[in-house]
mmCIF file of C-alpha atoms and ligand atoms in Angstrom:
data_model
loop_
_atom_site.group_PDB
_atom_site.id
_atom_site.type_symbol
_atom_site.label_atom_id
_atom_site.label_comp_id
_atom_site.label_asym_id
_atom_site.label_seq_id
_atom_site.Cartn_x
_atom_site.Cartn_y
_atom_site.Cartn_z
ATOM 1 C CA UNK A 1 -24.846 -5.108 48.225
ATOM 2 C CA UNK A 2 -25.032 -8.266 49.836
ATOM 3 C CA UNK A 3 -23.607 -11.616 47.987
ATOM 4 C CA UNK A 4 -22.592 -13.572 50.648
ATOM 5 C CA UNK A 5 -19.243 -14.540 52.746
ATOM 6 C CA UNK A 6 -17.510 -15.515 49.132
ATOM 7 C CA UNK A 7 -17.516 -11.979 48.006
ATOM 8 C CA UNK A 8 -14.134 -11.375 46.491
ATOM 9 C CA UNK A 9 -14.293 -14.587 45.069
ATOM 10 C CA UNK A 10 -17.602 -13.188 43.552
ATOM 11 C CA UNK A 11 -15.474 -10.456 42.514
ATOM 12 C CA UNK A 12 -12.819 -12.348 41.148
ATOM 13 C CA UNK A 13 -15.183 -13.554 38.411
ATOM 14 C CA UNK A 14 -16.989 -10.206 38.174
ATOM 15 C CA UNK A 15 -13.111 -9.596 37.040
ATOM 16 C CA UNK A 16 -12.350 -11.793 34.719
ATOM 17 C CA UNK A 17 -15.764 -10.864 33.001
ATOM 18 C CA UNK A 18 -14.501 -7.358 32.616
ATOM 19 C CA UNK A 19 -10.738 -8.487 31.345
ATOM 20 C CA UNK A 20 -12.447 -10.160 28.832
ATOM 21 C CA UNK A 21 -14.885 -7.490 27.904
ATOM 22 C CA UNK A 22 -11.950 -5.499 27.334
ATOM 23 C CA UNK A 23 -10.105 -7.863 25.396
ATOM 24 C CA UNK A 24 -13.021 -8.127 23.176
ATOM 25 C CA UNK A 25 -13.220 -4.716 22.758
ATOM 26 C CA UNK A 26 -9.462 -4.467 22.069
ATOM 27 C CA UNK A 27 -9.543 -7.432 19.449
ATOM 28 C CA UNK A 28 -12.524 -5.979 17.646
ATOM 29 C CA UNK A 29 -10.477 -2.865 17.438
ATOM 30 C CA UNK A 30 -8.057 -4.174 16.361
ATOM 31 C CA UNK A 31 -9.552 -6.213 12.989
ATOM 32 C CA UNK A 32 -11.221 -2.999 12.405
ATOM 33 C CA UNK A 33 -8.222 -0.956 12.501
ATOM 34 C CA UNK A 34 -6.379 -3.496 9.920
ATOM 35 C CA UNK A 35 -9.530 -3.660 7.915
ATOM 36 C CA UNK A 36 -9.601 0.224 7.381
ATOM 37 C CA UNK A 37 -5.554 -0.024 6.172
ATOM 38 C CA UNK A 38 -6.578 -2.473 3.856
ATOM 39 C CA UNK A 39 -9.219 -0.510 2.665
ATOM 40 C CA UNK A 40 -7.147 2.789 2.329
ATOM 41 C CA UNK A 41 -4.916 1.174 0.005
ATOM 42 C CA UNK A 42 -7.551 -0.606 -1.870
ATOM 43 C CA UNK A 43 -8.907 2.694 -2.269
ATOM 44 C CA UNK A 44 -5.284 4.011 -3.388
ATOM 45 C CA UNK A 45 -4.832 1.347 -6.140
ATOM 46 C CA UNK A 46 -8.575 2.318 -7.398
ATOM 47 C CA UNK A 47 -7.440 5.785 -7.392
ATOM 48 C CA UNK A 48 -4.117 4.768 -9.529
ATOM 49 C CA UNK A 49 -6.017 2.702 -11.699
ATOM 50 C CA UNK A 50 -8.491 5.129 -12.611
ATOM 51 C CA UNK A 51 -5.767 7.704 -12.987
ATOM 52 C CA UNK A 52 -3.860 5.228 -16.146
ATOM 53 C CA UNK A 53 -6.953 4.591 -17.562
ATOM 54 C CA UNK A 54 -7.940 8.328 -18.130
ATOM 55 C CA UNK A 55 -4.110 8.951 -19.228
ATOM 56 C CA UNK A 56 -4.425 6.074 -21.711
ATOM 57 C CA UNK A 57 -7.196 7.953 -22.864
ATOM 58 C CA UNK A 58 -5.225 11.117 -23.228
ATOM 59 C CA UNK A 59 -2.659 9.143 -25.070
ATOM 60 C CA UNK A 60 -5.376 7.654 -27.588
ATOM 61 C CA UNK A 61 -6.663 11.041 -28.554
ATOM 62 C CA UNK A 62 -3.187 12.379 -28.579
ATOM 63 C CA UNK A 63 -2.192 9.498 -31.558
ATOM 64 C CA UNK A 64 -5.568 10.689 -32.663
ATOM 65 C CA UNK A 65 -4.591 13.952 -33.450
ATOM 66 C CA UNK A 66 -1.307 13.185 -34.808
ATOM 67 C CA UNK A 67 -2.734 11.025 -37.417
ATOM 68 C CA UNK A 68 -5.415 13.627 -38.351
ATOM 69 C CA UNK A 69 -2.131 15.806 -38.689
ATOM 70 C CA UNK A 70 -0.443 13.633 -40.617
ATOM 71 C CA UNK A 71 -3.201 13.107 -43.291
ATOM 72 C CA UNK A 72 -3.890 16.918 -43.558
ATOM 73 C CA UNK A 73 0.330 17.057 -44.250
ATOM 74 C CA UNK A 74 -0.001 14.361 -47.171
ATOM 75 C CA UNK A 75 -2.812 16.750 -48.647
ATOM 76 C CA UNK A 76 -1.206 19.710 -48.734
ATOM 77 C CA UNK A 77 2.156 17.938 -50.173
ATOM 78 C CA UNK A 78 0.013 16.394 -52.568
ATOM 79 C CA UNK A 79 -1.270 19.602 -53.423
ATOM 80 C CA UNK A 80 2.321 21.127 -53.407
ATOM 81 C CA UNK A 81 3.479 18.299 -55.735
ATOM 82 C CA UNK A 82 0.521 18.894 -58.160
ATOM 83 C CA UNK A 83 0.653 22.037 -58.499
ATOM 84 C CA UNK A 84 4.304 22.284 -59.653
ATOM 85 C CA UNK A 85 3.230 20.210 -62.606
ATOM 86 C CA UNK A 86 0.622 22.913 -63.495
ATOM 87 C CA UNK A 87 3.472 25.517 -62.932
ATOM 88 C CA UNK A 88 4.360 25.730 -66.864
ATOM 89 C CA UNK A 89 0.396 26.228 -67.920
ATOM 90 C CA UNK A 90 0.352 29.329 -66.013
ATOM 91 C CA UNK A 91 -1.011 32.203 -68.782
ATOM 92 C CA UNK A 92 -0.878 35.501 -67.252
ATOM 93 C CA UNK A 93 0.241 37.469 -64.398
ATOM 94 C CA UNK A 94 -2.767 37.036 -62.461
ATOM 95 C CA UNK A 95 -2.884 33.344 -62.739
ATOM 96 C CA UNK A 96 0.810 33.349 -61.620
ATOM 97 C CA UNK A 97 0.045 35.496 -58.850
ATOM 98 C CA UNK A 98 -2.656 33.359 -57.499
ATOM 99 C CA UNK A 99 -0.501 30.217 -57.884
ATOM 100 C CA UNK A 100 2.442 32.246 -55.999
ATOM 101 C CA UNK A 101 0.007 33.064 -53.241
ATOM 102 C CA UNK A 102 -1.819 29.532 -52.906
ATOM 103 C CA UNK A 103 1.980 27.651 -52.768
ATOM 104 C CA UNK A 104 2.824 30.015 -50.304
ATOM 105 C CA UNK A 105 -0.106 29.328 -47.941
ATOM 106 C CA UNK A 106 0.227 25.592 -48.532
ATOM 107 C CA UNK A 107 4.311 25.658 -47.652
ATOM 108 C CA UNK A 108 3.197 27.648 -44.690
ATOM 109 C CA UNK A 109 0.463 24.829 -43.813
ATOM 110 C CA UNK A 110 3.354 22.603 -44.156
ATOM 111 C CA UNK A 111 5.285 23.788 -41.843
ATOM 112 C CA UNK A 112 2.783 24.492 -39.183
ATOM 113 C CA UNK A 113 1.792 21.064 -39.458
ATOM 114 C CA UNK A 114 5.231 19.262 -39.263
ATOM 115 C CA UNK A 115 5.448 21.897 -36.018
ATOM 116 C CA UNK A 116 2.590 20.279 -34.552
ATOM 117 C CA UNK A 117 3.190 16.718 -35.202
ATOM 118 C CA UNK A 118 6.300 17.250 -33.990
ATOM 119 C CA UNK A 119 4.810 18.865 -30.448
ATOM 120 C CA UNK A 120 2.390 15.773 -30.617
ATOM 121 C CA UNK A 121 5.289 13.235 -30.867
ATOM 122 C CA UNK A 122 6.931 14.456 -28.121
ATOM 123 C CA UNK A 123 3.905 14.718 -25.974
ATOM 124 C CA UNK A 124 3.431 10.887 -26.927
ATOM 125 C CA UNK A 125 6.434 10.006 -25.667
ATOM 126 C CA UNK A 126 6.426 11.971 -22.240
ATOM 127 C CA UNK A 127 3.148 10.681 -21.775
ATOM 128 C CA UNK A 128 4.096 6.913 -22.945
ATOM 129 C CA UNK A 129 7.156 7.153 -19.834
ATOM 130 C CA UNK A 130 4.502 8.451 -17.542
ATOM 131 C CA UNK A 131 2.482 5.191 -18.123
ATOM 132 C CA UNK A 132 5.189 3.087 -18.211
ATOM 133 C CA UNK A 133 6.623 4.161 -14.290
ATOM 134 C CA UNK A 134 2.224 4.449 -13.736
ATOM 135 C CA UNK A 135 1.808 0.643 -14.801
ATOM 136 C CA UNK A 136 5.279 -0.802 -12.759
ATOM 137 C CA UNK A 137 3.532 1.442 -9.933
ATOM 138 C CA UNK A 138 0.661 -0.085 -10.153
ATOM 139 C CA UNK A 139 1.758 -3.334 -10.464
ATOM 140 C CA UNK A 140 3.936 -2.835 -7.411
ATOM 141 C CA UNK A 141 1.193 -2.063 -5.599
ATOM 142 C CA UNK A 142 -1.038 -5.118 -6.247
ATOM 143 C CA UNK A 143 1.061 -7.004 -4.846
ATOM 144 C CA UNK A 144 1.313 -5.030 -1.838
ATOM 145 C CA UNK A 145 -1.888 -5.460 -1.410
ATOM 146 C CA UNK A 146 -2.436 -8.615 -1.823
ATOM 147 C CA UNK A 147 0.362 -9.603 0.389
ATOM 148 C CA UNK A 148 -1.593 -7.211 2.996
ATOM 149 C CA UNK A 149 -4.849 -9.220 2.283
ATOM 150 C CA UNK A 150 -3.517 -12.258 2.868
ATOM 151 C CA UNK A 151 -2.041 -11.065 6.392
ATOM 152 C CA UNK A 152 -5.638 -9.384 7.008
ATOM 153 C CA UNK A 153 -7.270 -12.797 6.539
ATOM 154 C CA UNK A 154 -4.505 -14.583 8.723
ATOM 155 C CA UNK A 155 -5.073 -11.606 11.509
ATOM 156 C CA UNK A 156 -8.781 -12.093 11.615
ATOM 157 C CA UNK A 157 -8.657 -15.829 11.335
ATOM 158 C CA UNK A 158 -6.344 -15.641 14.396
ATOM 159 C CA UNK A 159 -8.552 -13.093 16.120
ATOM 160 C CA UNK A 160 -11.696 -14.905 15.461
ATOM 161 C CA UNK A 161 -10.359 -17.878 17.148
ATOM 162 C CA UNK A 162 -9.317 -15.591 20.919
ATOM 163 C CA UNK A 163 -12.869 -14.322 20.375
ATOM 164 C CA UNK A 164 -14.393 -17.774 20.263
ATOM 165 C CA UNK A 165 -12.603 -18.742 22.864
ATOM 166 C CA UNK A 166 -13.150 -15.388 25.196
ATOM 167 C CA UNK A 167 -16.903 -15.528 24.215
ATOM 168 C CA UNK A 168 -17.183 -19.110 25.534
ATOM 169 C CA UNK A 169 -15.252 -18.365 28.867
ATOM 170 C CA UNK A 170 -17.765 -15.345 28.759
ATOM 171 C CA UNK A 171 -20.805 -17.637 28.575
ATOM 172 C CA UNK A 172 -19.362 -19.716 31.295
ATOM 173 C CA UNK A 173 -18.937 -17.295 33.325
ATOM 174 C CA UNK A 174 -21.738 -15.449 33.200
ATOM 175 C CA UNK A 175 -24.197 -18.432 33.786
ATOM 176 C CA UNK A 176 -22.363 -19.165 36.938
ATOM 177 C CA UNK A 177 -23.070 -15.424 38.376
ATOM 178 C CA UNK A 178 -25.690 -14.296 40.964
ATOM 179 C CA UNK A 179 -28.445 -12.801 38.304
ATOM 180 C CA UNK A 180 -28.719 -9.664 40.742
ATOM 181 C CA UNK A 181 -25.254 -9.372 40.277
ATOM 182 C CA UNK A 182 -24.799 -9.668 36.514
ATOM 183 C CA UNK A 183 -27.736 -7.061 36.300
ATOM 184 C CA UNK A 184 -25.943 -4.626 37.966
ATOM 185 C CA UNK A 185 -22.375 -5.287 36.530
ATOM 186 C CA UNK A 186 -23.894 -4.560 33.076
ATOM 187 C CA UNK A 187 -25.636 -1.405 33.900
ATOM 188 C CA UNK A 188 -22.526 -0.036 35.380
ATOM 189 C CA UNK A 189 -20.503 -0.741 32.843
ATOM 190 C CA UNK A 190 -22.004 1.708 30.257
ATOM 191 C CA UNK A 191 -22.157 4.220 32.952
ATOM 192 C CA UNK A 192 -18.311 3.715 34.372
ATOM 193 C CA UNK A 193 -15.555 5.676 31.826
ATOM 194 C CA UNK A 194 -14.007 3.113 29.746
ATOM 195 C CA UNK A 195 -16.379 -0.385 31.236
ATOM 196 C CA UNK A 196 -14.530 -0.417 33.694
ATOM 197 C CA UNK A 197 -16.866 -1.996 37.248
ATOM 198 C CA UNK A 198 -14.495 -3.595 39.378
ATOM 199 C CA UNK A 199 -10.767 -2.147 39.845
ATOM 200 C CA UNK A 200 -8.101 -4.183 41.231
ATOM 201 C CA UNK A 201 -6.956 -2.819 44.511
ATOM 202 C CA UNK A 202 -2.940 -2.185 44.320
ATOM 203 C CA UNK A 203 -0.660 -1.990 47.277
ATOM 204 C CA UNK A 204 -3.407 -0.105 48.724
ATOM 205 C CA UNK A 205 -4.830 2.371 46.006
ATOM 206 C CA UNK A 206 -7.778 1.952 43.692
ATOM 207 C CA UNK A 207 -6.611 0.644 40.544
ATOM 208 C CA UNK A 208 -9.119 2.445 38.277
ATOM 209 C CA UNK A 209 -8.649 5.943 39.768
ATOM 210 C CA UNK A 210 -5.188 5.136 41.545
ATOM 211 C CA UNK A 211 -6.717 7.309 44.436
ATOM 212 C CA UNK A 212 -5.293 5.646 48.084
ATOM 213 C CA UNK A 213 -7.702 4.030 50.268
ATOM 214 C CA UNK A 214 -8.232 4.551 53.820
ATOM 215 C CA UNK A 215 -7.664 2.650 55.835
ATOM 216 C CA UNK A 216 -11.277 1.868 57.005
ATOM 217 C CA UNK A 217 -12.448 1.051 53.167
ATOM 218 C CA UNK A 218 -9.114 -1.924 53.478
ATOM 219 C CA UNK A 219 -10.828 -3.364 56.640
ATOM 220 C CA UNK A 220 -13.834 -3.328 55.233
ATOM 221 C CA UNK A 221 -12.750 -5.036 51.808
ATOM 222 C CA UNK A 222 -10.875 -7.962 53.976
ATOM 223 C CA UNK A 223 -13.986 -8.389 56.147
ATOM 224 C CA UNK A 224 -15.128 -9.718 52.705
ATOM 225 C CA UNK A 225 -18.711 -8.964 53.892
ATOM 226 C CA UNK A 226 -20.089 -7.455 50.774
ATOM 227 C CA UNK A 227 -18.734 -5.008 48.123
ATOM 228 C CA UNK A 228 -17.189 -2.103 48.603
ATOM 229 C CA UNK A 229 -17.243 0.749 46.542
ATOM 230 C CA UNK A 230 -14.108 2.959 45.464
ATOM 231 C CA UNK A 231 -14.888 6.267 47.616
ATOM 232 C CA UNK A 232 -13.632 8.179 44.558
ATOM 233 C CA UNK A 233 -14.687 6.670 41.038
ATOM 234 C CA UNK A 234 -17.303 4.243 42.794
ATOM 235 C CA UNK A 235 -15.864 0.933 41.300
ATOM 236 C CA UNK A 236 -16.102 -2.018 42.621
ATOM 237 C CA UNK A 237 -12.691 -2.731 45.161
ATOM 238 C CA UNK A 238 -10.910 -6.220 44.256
ATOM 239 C CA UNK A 239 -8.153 -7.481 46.101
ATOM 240 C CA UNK A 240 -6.995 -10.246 44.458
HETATM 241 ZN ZN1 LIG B 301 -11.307 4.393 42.518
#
């Protein structure tokens, strides 16, 4: 393609467009990289909240329980205590018997149930130090986060600013470019691996492909004529 004697200064620009393609491709990469950190540990503080809120839970049903326990052990002491007053209006051997057999079953309720408040209480308490490390973690955590938030915002209000100023270059840049030119820069650079149009020739090889040029493609990049294609990757050839 033809654009005239100033071709590699054509190609200087057609250049700096594609550094700063890149760069915006890099930057916008980056912000989104940072934005899915922050978002993995928002997402592991939801997880830890929603964790010590069902173990709260647990722990509420658990003191639950243990009071239910407790009340049933009052009745049947009650009952216990009651009973031993009726103890001396006991008639007959059958009445004793049946008194013999109902203490017995309420001693035995007694004891299963001071078992099982027992097992409760110490099921309260493991669970109580589990919540107690859970809540410091947690705690801990928010202010990891927010400390990462904080450095997210600075990052992207930093970022935001080399875009603005790379998208303005950009602009600039582009409205000084032959239109044919700017046509065909674009097009290529969905079709070229990675954007890349122009490569940067370097002590005689192709930049892009790293491929050494012969000798006749050199001559024909310093005649400065018109572009020259990379034989091997088809790129642009710069020489800076
Ligand atoms: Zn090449």
């Amino acid at each position: 393609m033809d654009v005239g004697p100033s071709v590699q200064e054509t190609l200087a620009l057609v250049y700096r467009l594609q550094t700063i393609d890149n760069e915006l491709v890099q930057i916008t990469g980056e912000i989104e990289t940072s934005r899915a950190g922050l978002r993995e540990k928002e997402e592991e503080l939801a997880g830890l909240s929603a964790r010590i809120d069902s173990e709260r839970k647990d722990l509420q049903s658990l003191a639950r329980e243990k009071k239910d326990k407790e009340e049933e052990l009052r009745t049947n002491e009650h009952i216990i205590s009651e009973n031993k007053k009726k103890n001396k209006e006991l008639r007959n051997s059958r009445e004793i018997q049946a008194y013999m057999a109902e203490m017995e079953f309420r001693r035995d309720e007694v004891e299963r149930l001071q078992d099982e408040i027992l097992r409760l209480m110490e099921a309260i308490e493991t669970l109580e130090r589990i919540l107690d490390g859970r809540t410091a973690e947690i705690e801990s955590r928010r202010q990891e986060l927010d400390a990462v938030r904080s450095a997210q915002a600075g990052l992207e209000k930093e970022k935001e600013g080399d875009i603005t100023a790379l998208e303005s270059e950009k602009t600039q840049l582009m409205s000084s470019f032959p239109e044919n030119l700017l046509a065909q820069y674009q097009r290529l650079k969905i079709s070229h691996k990675n954007g890349l149009v122009v490569s940067r020739i370097q002590e005689g090889t192709c930049g892009a492909c790293r491929m050494v040029l012969p000798p006749r493609t050199m001559t024909e990049v310093k005649r400065r004529q018109k572009i020259i294609p990379c034989l091997h990757c088809q790129r642009w050839l710069y020489l800076e």
